[in-house]
Amino acid sequence: MDEQGLPTNTPEPQPRAETAAEAFARLDDRVAELDGRIALMVRAVEHMAAERLNIEIPDYNPTLEKANAHLAAIHKRMKAIEDAPALDMTPEDIGARIAAAAHKAREADRASVQQVRQSQADAVQALHQIIGNARTREQQREHLWWSIGGGALAGCLLWSVLPGMIARAMPEDWRWPERIARRTIGEPSLWDAGSRMMRADNPESWRAIVDAAEMRRQNREAIDACEKGAAKAKRSVKCIIKVEARQMVQP
C-alpha cells in the first residue's frame, strides 16, 4: 500500500512566539504610518480652507431686488382681483348683468337696422328724383328737338314761298323768277335752265323743238331764200327743204 494515503500521527509545528522588541518595532512602524496619514489629512484640510478663502461669492442683491419687485407686482394683482366686485356677485347678479348687456346690444342693433332702413329709403327717394329729373330733361330735350325741327321745316317752307312772292312782285324786266329758277336748277344760263325744264316737263315737245331747230340749221340757206321770196311776193310760197333720216326711239 501507498504510504502517502495513510494518516500520520505527526503533530503540526507551532508558531514562534514574538518578542517584545519585534512588537514595539512593528508598533513604531504603524505609528509612523498613521503620522504620515494624519499629516496628509492636515495638508488637505489646509488646502481646502485656502481654496474656500479664494472663492468669489456672487452678489445676489440685484436678483433679490427683481424677485421682490415681481412679488410686489403679483401681490398688487392679487389684491386687485381680491377687491374686484365680480367676486362679490352672486349668480343672480351675473345673470342680471348678462341680460342687461344683451338688451343693450339688441337696442344698438335695432338702432343700426333702423338707420340702415332710413338710409335705404333716402337713397331710393334720391334715385326716384334723379330718374324723374332725367325723364324731365329727356322730355325737354325731345321738345327742343321737335321745336328745332318744326322751326327748320317752317323756315324751309317760308323760304320756298317767300322768295317767289318777292320775285313776282318785282318788275318783269328784272327776271327775278327766272334767275331764281336758274339758280335753283344749277344751270349756268337762263337758256340752259329753260331747256332743262322743258325737257323735264314734256320730252316729246322738247324733242320736236330740237328737231325743228336742227332742221332750220341744216336748211338755213333754203329757208332764208323762201322767206325772201314770200316777203317779195307778199304771200306764202312753197319751200323745198331737205330732211335727214333719224333713228326712231322706241317708247
mmCIF file of N, CA, C and O in Angstrom, residues 125-183:
data_model
loop_
_atom_site.group_PDB
_atom_site.id
_atom_site.type_symbol
_atom_site.label_atom_id
_atom_site.label_comp_id
_atom_site.label_asym_id
_atom_site.label_seq_id
_atom_site.Cartn_x
_atom_site.Cartn_y
_atom_site.Cartn_z
ATOM 1 N N GLN A 125 -85.469 107.393 -52.542
ATOM 2 C CA GLN A 125 -86.113 108.661 -52.871
ATOM 3 C C GLN A 125 -85.217 109.521 -53.760
ATOM 4 O O GLN A 125 -85.680 110.133 -54.735
ATOM 5 N N ALA A 126 -83.924 109.556 -53.419
ATOM 6 C CA ALA A 126 -82.992 110.323 -54.255
ATOM 7 C C ALA A 126 -82.911 109.739 -55.659
ATOM 8 O O ALA A 126 -82.848 110.471 -56.658
ATOM 9 N N LEU A 127 -82.948 108.387 -55.750
ATOM 10 C CA LEU A 127 -82.909 107.744 -57.068
ATOM 11 C C LEU A 127 -84.162 108.077 -57.870
ATOM 12 O O LEU A 127 -84.085 108.339 -59.079
ATOM 13 N N HIS A 128 -85.318 108.088 -57.198
ATOM 14 C CA HIS A 128 -86.552 108.464 -57.895
ATOM 15 C C HIS A 128 -86.482 109.904 -58.395
ATOM 16 O O HIS A 128 -86.922 110.211 -59.517
ATOM 17 N N GLN A 129 -85.927 110.778 -57.564
ATOM 18 C CA GLN A 129 -85.784 112.165 -58.003
ATOM 19 C C GLN A 129 -84.855 112.277 -59.204
ATOM 20 O O GLN A 129 -85.123 113.019 -60.154
ATOM 21 N N ILE A 130 -83.750 111.504 -59.153
ATOM 22 C CA ILE A 130 -82.811 111.547 -60.283
ATOM 23 C C ILE A 130 -83.479 111.033 -61.551
ATOM 24 O O ILE A 130 -83.341 111.607 -62.642
ATOM 25 N N ILE A 131 -84.248 109.910 -61.407
ATOM 26 C CA ILE A 131 -84.934 109.359 -62.582
ATOM 27 C C ILE A 131 -85.969 110.351 -63.104
ATOM 28 O O ILE A 131 -86.111 110.559 -64.320
ATOM 29 N N GLY A 132 -86.714 110.987 -62.156
ATOM 30 C CA GLY A 132 -87.697 111.981 -62.587
ATOM 31 C C GLY A 132 -87.051 113.156 -63.288
ATOM 32 O O GLY A 132 -87.533 113.621 -64.336
ATOM 33 N N ASN A 133 -85.930 113.626 -62.742
ATOM 34 C CA ASN A 133 -85.223 114.732 -63.394
ATOM 35 C C ASN A 133 -84.691 114.320 -64.761
ATOM 36 O O ASN A 133 -84.717 115.102 -65.725
ATOM 37 N N ALA A 134 -84.201 113.062 -64.832
ATOM 38 C CA ALA A 134 -83.698 112.586 -66.127
ATOM 39 C C ALA A 134 -84.828 112.512 -67.148
ATOM 40 O O ALA A 134 -84.662 112.896 -68.314
ATOM 41 N N ARG A 135 -86.006 112.012 -66.703
ATOM 42 C CA ARG A 135 -87.139 111.958 -67.628
ATOM 43 C C ARG A 135 -87.566 113.355 -68.044
ATOM 44 O O ARG A 135 -87.876 113.605 -69.217
ATOM 45 N N THR A 136 -87.579 114.285 -67.074
ATOM 46 C CA THR A 136 -87.955 115.658 -67.408
ATOM 47 C C THR A 136 -86.971 116.263 -68.403
ATOM 48 O O THR A 136 -87.367 116.910 -69.382
ATOM 49 N N ARG A 137 -85.680 116.031 -68.162
ATOM 50 C CA ARG A 137 -84.679 116.553 -69.099
ATOM 51 C C ARG A 137 -84.813 115.901 -70.470
ATOM 52 O O ARG A 137 -84.653 116.563 -71.502
ATOM 53 N N GLU A 138 -85.124 114.587 -70.472
ATOM 54 C CA GLU A 138 -85.303 113.912 -71.752
ATOM 55 C C GLU A 138 -86.508 114.470 -72.496
ATOM 56 O O GLU A 138 -86.455 114.689 -73.717
ATOM 57 N N GLN A 139 -87.594 114.719 -71.767
ATOM 58 C CA GLN A 139 -88.766 115.311 -72.408
ATOM 59 C C GLN A 139 -88.464 116.718 -72.919
ATOM 60 O O GLN A 139 -88.874 117.095 -74.023
ATOM 61 N N GLN A 140 -87.749 117.493 -72.101
ATOM 62 C CA GLN A 140 -87.375 118.829 -72.554
ATOM 63 C C GLN A 140 -86.493 118.768 -73.796
ATOM 64 O O GLN A 140 -86.668 119.551 -74.737
ATOM 65 N N ARG A 141 -85.540 117.812 -73.785
ATOM 66 C CA ARG A 141 -84.677 117.670 -74.954
ATOM 67 C C ARG A 141 -85.492 117.257 -76.186
ATOM 68 O O ARG A 141 -85.265 117.754 -77.298
ATOM 69 N N GLU A 142 -86.456 116.332 -75.967
ATOM 70 C CA GLU A 142 -87.304 115.906 -77.093
ATOM 71 C C GLU A 142 -88.143 117.069 -77.618
ATOM 72 O O GLU A 142 -88.257 117.271 -78.838
ATOM 73 N N HIS A 143 -88.717 117.840 -76.698
ATOM 74 C CA HIS A 143 -89.495 119.007 -77.127
ATOM 75 C C HIS A 143 -88.621 120.017 -77.865
ATOM 76 O O HIS A 143 -89.055 120.633 -78.854
ATOM 77 N N LEU A 144 -87.379 120.156 -77.366
ATOM 78 C CA LEU A 144 -86.475 121.090 -78.026
ATOM 79 C C LEU A 144 -86.173 120.645 -79.450
ATOM 80 O O LEU A 144 -86.182 121.467 -80.388
ATOM 81 N N TRP A 145 -85.913 119.320 -79.610
ATOM 82 C CA TRP A 145 -85.630 118.831 -80.963
ATOM 83 C C TRP A 145 -86.851 118.980 -81.873
ATOM 84 O O TRP A 145 -86.715 119.317 -83.061
ATOM 85 N N TRP A 146 -88.035 118.706 -81.315
ATOM 86 C CA TRP A 146 -89.243 118.902 -82.114
ATOM 87 C C TRP A 146 -89.402 120.373 -82.503
ATOM 88 O O TRP A 146 -89.800 120.692 -83.636
ATOM 89 N N SER A 147 -89.105 121.251 -81.563
ATOM 90 C CA SER A 147 -89.215 122.685 -81.863
ATOM 91 C C SER A 147 -88.216 123.097 -82.935
ATOM 92 O O SER A 147 -88.536 123.857 -83.865
ATOM 93 N N ILE A 148 -86.977 122.571 -82.799
ATOM 94 C CA ILE A 148 -85.965 122.902 -83.806
ATOM 95 C C ILE A 148 -86.375 122.371 -85.174
ATOM 96 O O ILE A 148 -86.262 123.059 -86.204
ATOM 97 N N GLY A 149 -86.861 121.098 -85.193
ATOM 98 C CA GLY A 149 -87.294 120.532 -86.471
ATOM 99 C C GLY A 149 -88.462 121.290 -87.075
ATOM 100 O O GLY A 149 -88.486 121.572 -88.290
ATOM 101 N N GLY A 150 -89.444 121.643 -86.210
ATOM 102 C CA GLY A 150 -90.579 122.411 -86.719
ATOM 103 C C GLY A 150 -90.164 123.777 -87.227
ATOM 104 O O GLY A 150 -90.640 124.243 -88.280
ATOM 105 N N GLY A 151 -89.257 124.430 -86.478
ATOM 106 C CA GLY A 151 -88.782 125.735 -86.931
ATOM 107 C C GLY A 151 -88.025 125.643 -88.244
ATOM 108 O O GLY A 151 -88.187 126.495 -89.140
ATOM 109 N N ALA A 152 -87.175 124.573 -88.356
ATOM 110 C CA ALA A 152 -86.433 124.411 -89.608
ATOM 111 C C ALA A 152 -87.373 124.139 -90.776
ATOM 112 O O ALA A 152 -87.206 124.688 -91.881
ATOM 113 N N LEU A 153 -88.395 123.279 -90.530
ATOM 114 C CA LEU A 153 -89.352 122.984 -91.600
ATOM 115 C C LEU A 153 -90.147 124.231 -91.991
ATOM 116 O O LEU A 153 -90.343 124.518 -93.189
ATOM 117 N N ALA A 154 -90.576 124.976 -90.965
ATOM 118 C CA ALA A 154 -91.307 126.208 -91.270
ATOM 119 C C ALA A 154 -90.427 127.198 -92.016
ATOM 120 O O ALA A 154 -90.877 127.883 -92.960
ATOM 121 N N GLY A 155 -89.145 127.269 -91.610
ATOM 122 C CA GLY A 155 -88.232 128.163 -92.316
ATOM 123 C C GLY A 155 -88.038 127.750 -93.760
ATOM 124 O O GLY A 155 -87.989 128.603 -94.666
ATOM 125 N N CYS A 156 -87.915 126.395 -93.967
ATOM 126 C CA CYS A 156 -87.756 125.926 -95.354
ATOM 127 C C CYS A 156 -88.993 126.251 -96.191
ATOM 128 O O CYS A 156 -88.882 126.696 -97.349
ATOM 129 N N LEU A 157 -90.165 125.996 -95.598
ATOM 130 C CA LEU A 157 -91.388 126.307 -96.342
ATOM 131 C C LEU A 157 -91.499 127.801 -96.629
ATOM 132 O O LEU A 157 -91.852 128.220 -97.750
ATOM 133 N N LEU A 158 -91.187 128.593 -95.608
ATOM 134 C CA LEU A 158 -91.257 130.040 -95.810
ATOM 135 C C LEU A 158 -90.233 130.499 -96.836
ATOM 136 O O LEU A 158 -90.518 131.367 -97.687
ATOM 137 N N TRP A 159 -89.040 129.916 -96.785
ATOM 138 C CA TRP A 159 -88.005 130.304 -97.744
ATOM 139 C C TRP A 159 -88.354 129.856 -99.157
ATOM 140 O O TRP A 159 -87.966 130.503 -100.136
ATOM 141 N N SER A 160 -89.101 128.744 -99.265
ATOM 142 C CA SER A 160 -89.501 128.291 -100.600
ATOM 143 C C SER A 160 -90.639 129.127 -101.180
ATOM 144 O O SER A 160 -90.816 129.176 -102.400
ATOM 145 N N VAL A 161 -91.420 129.765 -100.331
ATOM 146 C CA VAL A 161 -92.564 130.559 -100.808
ATOM 147 C C VAL A 161 -92.233 132.040 -100.878
ATOM 148 O O VAL A 161 -92.572 132.737 -101.849
ATOM 149 N N LEU A 162 -91.553 132.526 -99.870
ATOM 150 C CA LEU A 162 -91.325 133.966 -99.769
ATOM 151 C C LEU A 162 -90.479 134.518 -100.913
ATOM 152 O O LEU A 162 -90.828 135.569 -101.491
ATOM 153 N N PRO A 163 -89.358 133.864 -101.320
ATOM 154 C CA PRO A 163 -88.600 134.439 -102.448
ATOM 155 C C PRO A 163 -89.414 134.529 -103.734
ATOM 156 O O PRO A 163 -89.281 135.493 -104.504
ATOM 157 N N GLY A 164 -90.286 133.503 -103.990
ATOM 158 C CA GLY A 164 -91.113 133.568 -105.192
ATOM 159 C C GLY A 164 -92.090 134.729 -105.152
ATOM 160 O O GLY A 164 -92.301 135.428 -106.163
ATOM 161 N N MET A 165 -92.674 134.939 -103.975
ATOM 162 C CA MET A 165 -93.603 136.058 -103.850
ATOM 163 C C MET A 165 -92.889 137.385 -104.067
ATOM 164 O O MET A 165 -93.381 138.278 -104.776
ATOM 165 N N ILE A 166 -91.700 137.506 -103.481
ATOM 166 C CA ILE A 166 -90.947 138.756 -103.647
ATOM 167 C C ILE A 166 -90.509 138.928 -105.099
ATOM 168 O O ILE A 166 -90.570 140.027 -105.675
ATOM 169 N N ALA A 167 -90.056 137.796 -105.738
ATOM 170 C CA ALA A 167 -89.588 137.884 -107.131
ATOM 171 C C ALA A 167 -90.724 138.265 -108.075
ATOM 172 O O ALA A 167 -90.542 139.050 -109.019
ATOM 173 N N ARG A 168 -91.917 137.704 -107.831
ATOM 174 C CA ARG A 168 -93.048 138.050 -108.705
ATOM 175 C C ARG A 168 -93.527 139.480 -108.495
ATOM 176 O O ARG A 168 -94.142 140.080 -109.381
ATOM 177 N N ALA A 169 -93.235 140.023 -107.331
ATOM 178 C CA ALA A 169 -93.640 141.405 -107.073
ATOM 179 C C ALA A 169 -92.691 142.412 -107.719
ATOM 180 O O ALA A 169 -93.034 143.593 -107.852
ATOM 181 N N MET A 170 -91.514 141.962 -108.120
ATOM 182 C CA MET A 170 -90.549 142.861 -108.733
ATOM 183 C C MET A 170 -90.907 143.105 -110.209
ATOM 184 O O MET A 170 -91.696 142.361 -110.801
ATOM 185 N N PRO A 171 -90.316 144.134 -110.840
ATOM 186 C CA PRO A 171 -90.573 144.392 -112.279
ATOM 187 C C PRO A 171 -90.200 143.193 -113.131
ATOM 188 O O PRO A 171 -89.259 142.452 -112.823
ATOM 189 N N GLU A 172 -90.938 143.010 -114.244
ATOM 190 C CA GLU A 172 -90.753 141.814 -115.063
ATOM 191 C C GLU A 172 -89.404 141.793 -115.759
ATOM 192 O O GLU A 172 -88.818 140.721 -115.970
ATOM 193 N N ASP A 173 -88.916 142.999 -116.154
ATOM 194 C CA ASP A 173 -87.648 143.013 -116.873
ATOM 195 C C ASP A 173 -86.457 142.674 -115.973
ATOM 196 O O ASP A 173 -85.348 142.492 -116.469
ATOM 197 N N TRP A 174 -86.681 142.609 -114.667
ATOM 198 C CA TRP A 174 -85.588 142.183 -113.781
ATOM 199 C C TRP A 174 -85.361 140.667 -113.862
ATOM 200 O O TRP A 174 -84.294 140.195 -113.529
ATOM 201 N N ARG A 175 -86.398 139.951 -114.276
ATOM 202 C CA ARG A 175 -86.325 138.490 -114.443
ATOM 203 C C ARG A 175 -85.882 137.772 -113.151
ATOM 204 O O ARG A 175 -85.090 136.834 -113.174
ATOM 205 N N TRP A 176 -86.398 138.208 -112.046
ATOM 206 C CA TRP A 176 -86.047 137.542 -110.780
ATOM 207 C C TRP A 176 -86.576 136.108 -110.701
ATOM 208 O O TRP A 176 -85.850 135.218 -110.256
ATOM 209 N N PRO A 177 -87.813 135.834 -111.120
ATOM 210 C CA PRO A 177 -88.263 134.433 -111.056
ATOM 211 C C PRO A 177 -87.394 133.503 -111.889
ATOM 212 O O PRO A 177 -87.068 132.382 -111.468
ATOM 213 N N GLU A 178 -87.026 133.987 -113.135
ATOM 214 C CA GLU A 178 -86.184 133.148 -113.976
ATOM 215 C C GLU A 178 -84.808 132.937 -113.354
ATOM 216 O O GLU A 178 -84.231 131.829 -113.399
ATOM 217 N N ARG A 179 -84.279 133.989 -112.750
ATOM 218 C CA ARG A 179 -82.961 133.864 -112.128
ATOM 219 C C ARG A 179 -83.013 132.910 -110.919
ATOM 220 O O ARG A 179 -82.089 132.118 -110.695
ATOM 221 N N ILE A 180 -84.097 133.021 -110.157
ATOM 222 C CA ILE A 180 -84.239 132.109 -109.012
ATOM 223 C C ILE A 180 -84.347 130.667 -109.495
ATOM 224 O O ILE A 180 -83.746 129.742 -108.922
ATOM 225 N N ALA A 181 -85.116 130.459 -110.604
ATOM 226 C CA ALA A 181 -85.245 129.106 -111.155
ATOM 227 C C ALA A 181 -83.898 128.590 -111.653
ATOM 228 O O ALA A 181 -83.535 127.422 -111.441
ATOM 229 N N ARG A 182 -83.139 129.468 -112.366
ATOM 230 C CA ARG A 182 -81.824 129.039 -112.857
ATOM 231 C C ARG A 182 -80.895 128.670 -111.707
ATOM 232 O O ARG A 182 -80.190 127.655 -111.755
ATOM 233 N N ARG A 183 -80.892 129.492 -110.655
ATOM 234 C CA ARG A 183 -80.025 129.203 -109.510
ATOM 235 C C ARG A 183 -80.471 127.931 -108.795
ATOM 236 O O ARG A 183 -79.638 127.148 -108.328
#
